[in-house]
C-alpha positions as YAML, in Angstrom:
chain: A
units: angstrom
residues:
- id: 1
  name: UNK
  ca: [41.15, 120.25, -33.67]
- id: 2
  name: UNK
  ca: [42.20, 122.89, -31.17]
- id: 3
  name: UNK
  ca: [43.19, 122.51, -27.54]
- id: 4
  name: UNK
  ca: [39.79, 124.00, -26.69]
- id: 5
  name: UNK
  ca: [37.81, 121.09, -28.11]
- id: 6
  name: UNK
  ca: [37.37, 117.35, -27.94]
- id: 7
  name: UNK
  ca: [36.31, 115.22, -30.89]
- id: 8
  name: UNK
  ca: [32.64, 114.94, -31.80]
- id: 9
  name: UNK
  ca: [32.74, 111.22, -31.05]
- id: 10
  name: UNK
  ca: [34.15, 111.84, -27.56]
- id: 11
  name: UNK
  ca: [31.55, 114.57, -26.98]
- id: 12
  name: UNK
  ca: [28.81, 112.09, -27.91]
- id: 13
  name: UNK
  ca: [30.04, 109.70, -25.21]
- id: 14
  name: UNK
  ca: [29.93, 112.49, -22.62]
- id: 15
  name: UNK
  ca: [26.37, 113.34, -23.71]
- id: 16
  name: UNK
  ca: [25.30, 109.69, -23.38]
- id: 17
  name: UNK
  ca: [26.83, 109.56, -19.89]
- id: 18
  name: UNK
  ca: [24.74, 112.59, -18.92]
- id: 19
  name: UNK
  ca: [21.57, 111.30, -20.57]
- id: 20
  name: UNK
  ca: [21.73, 108.02, -18.60]
- id: 21
  name: UNK
  ca: [23.17, 109.65, -15.44]
- id: 22
  name: UNK
  ca: [26.08, 107.22, -15.44]
- id: 23
  name: UNK
  ca: [28.37, 107.05, -12.45]
- id: 24
  name: UNK
  ca: [31.86, 107.91, -13.70]
- id: 25
  name: UNK
  ca: [35.50, 107.82, -12.71]
- id: 26
  name: UNK
  ca: [37.31, 110.68, -14.43]
- id: 27
  name: UNK
  ca: [41.07, 111.07, -14.72]
- id: 28
  name: UNK
  ca: [42.17, 114.65, -15.41]
- id: 29
  name: UNK
  ca: [45.35, 115.98, -17.00]
- id: 30
  name: UNK
  ca: [46.57, 117.10, -13.56]
- id: 31
  name: UNK
  ca: [46.23, 113.41, -12.46]
- id: 32
  name: UNK
  ca: [43.27, 114.17, -10.19]
- id: 33
  name: UNK
  ca: [40.68, 111.38, -10.09]
- id: 34
  name: UNK
  ca: [37.04, 112.36, -9.61]
- id: 35
  name: UNK
  ca: [34.08, 110.03, -9.17]
- id: 36
  name: UNK
  ca: [30.46, 111.07, -9.43]
- id: 37
  name: UNK
  ca: [27.28, 111.04, -11.47]
- id: 38
  name: UNK
  ca: [27.22, 112.74, -14.86]
- id: 39
  name: UNK
  ca: [24.54, 115.45, -14.84]
- id: 40
  name: UNK
  ca: [24.93, 117.84, -17.78]
- id: 41
  name: UNK
  ca: [27.26, 119.71, -20.13]
- id: 42
  name: UNK
  ca: [27.38, 123.48, -19.59]
- id: 43
  name: UNK
  ca: [29.45, 126.43, -20.76]
- id: 44
  name: UNK
  ca: [31.64, 128.14, -18.19]
- id: 45
  name: UNK
  ca: [31.87, 131.94, -17.98]
- id: 46
  name: UNK
  ca: [35.15, 131.54, -19.93]
- id: 47
  name: UNK
  ca: [33.15, 129.81, -22.73]
- id: 48
  name: UNK
  ca: [34.66, 126.38, -22.03]
- id: 49
  name: UNK
  ca: [32.44, 123.31, -22.24]
- id: 50
  name: UNK
  ca: [32.24, 121.60, -18.86]
- id: 51
  name: UNK
  ca: [30.87, 118.32, -17.59]
- id: 52
  name: UNK
  ca: [28.78, 118.74, -14.45]
- id: 53
  name: UNK
  ca: [29.42, 115.92, -11.98]
- id: 54
  name: UNK
  ca: [27.49, 115.30, -8.77]
- id: 55
  name: UNK
  ca: [29.58, 113.79, -5.97]
- id: 56
  name: UNK
  ca: [27.73, 115.18, -2.95]
- id: 57
  name: UNK
  ca: [28.20, 118.64, -4.48]
- id: 58
  name: UNK
  ca: [28.10, 119.66, -8.12]
- id: 59
  name: UNK
  ca: [31.40, 120.44, -9.79]
- id: 60
  name: UNK
  ca: [32.25, 121.49, -13.33]
- id: 61
  name: UNK
  ca: [35.14, 119.88, -15.18]
- id: 62
  name: UNK
  ca: [36.38, 121.32, -18.47]
- id: 63
  name: UNK
  ca: [36.08, 118.68, -21.17]
- id: 64
  name: UNK
  ca: [39.55, 119.55, -22.46]
- id: 65
  name: UNK
  ca: [41.02, 118.51, -19.08]
- id: 66
  name: UNK
  ca: [39.80, 114.90, -19.37]
- id: 67
  name: UNK
  ca: [42.31, 112.11, -19.91]
- id: 68
  name: UNK
  ca: [39.84, 109.25, -19.45]
- id: 69
  name: UNK
  ca: [36.23, 108.61, -18.48]
- id: 70
  name: UNK
  ca: [35.39, 105.19, -17.04]
- id: 71
  name: UNK
  ca: [31.75, 104.21, -16.56]
- id: 72
  name: UNK
  ca: [31.11, 102.57, -13.19]
- id: 73
  name: UNK
  ca: [27.39, 101.97, -13.80]
- id: 74
  name: UNK
  ca: [26.67, 98.28, -14.52]
- id: 75
  name: UNK
  ca: [25.37, 97.33, -17.99]
- id: 76
  name: UNK
  ca: [26.22, 100.73, -19.48]
- id: 77
  name: UNK
  ca: [26.28, 101.34, -23.24]
- id: 78
  name: UNK
  ca: [30.08, 101.77, -23.12]
- id: 79
  name: UNK
  ca: [32.86, 101.23, -20.61]
- id: 80
  name: UNK
  ca: [35.65, 103.76, -21.13]
- id: 81
  name: UNK
  ca: [36.68, 106.71, -23.30]
- id: 82
  name: UNK
  ca: [40.28, 107.88, -23.67]
- id: 83
  name: UNK
  ca: [40.64, 111.57, -24.53]
- id: 84
  name: UNK
  ca: [44.37, 111.84, -25.32]
...
């Protein structure tokens, strides 16, 4: 696996979060913590896969920058994914 990819299993969890519009708490490699609703996965102009999060405005986060993804939505299908 390269630095420009996450595992297929991790990608599946991100897709499920988007499909159910889960509210998430993301921890990034730069230690930034972002909370918001998972919306979609898109490709950036630099061809990086990004998670689109809505937290009053829509932001794109490169999937390779994720350290962890915690689901804040009650009764979700999963609770947390660790990316490192």
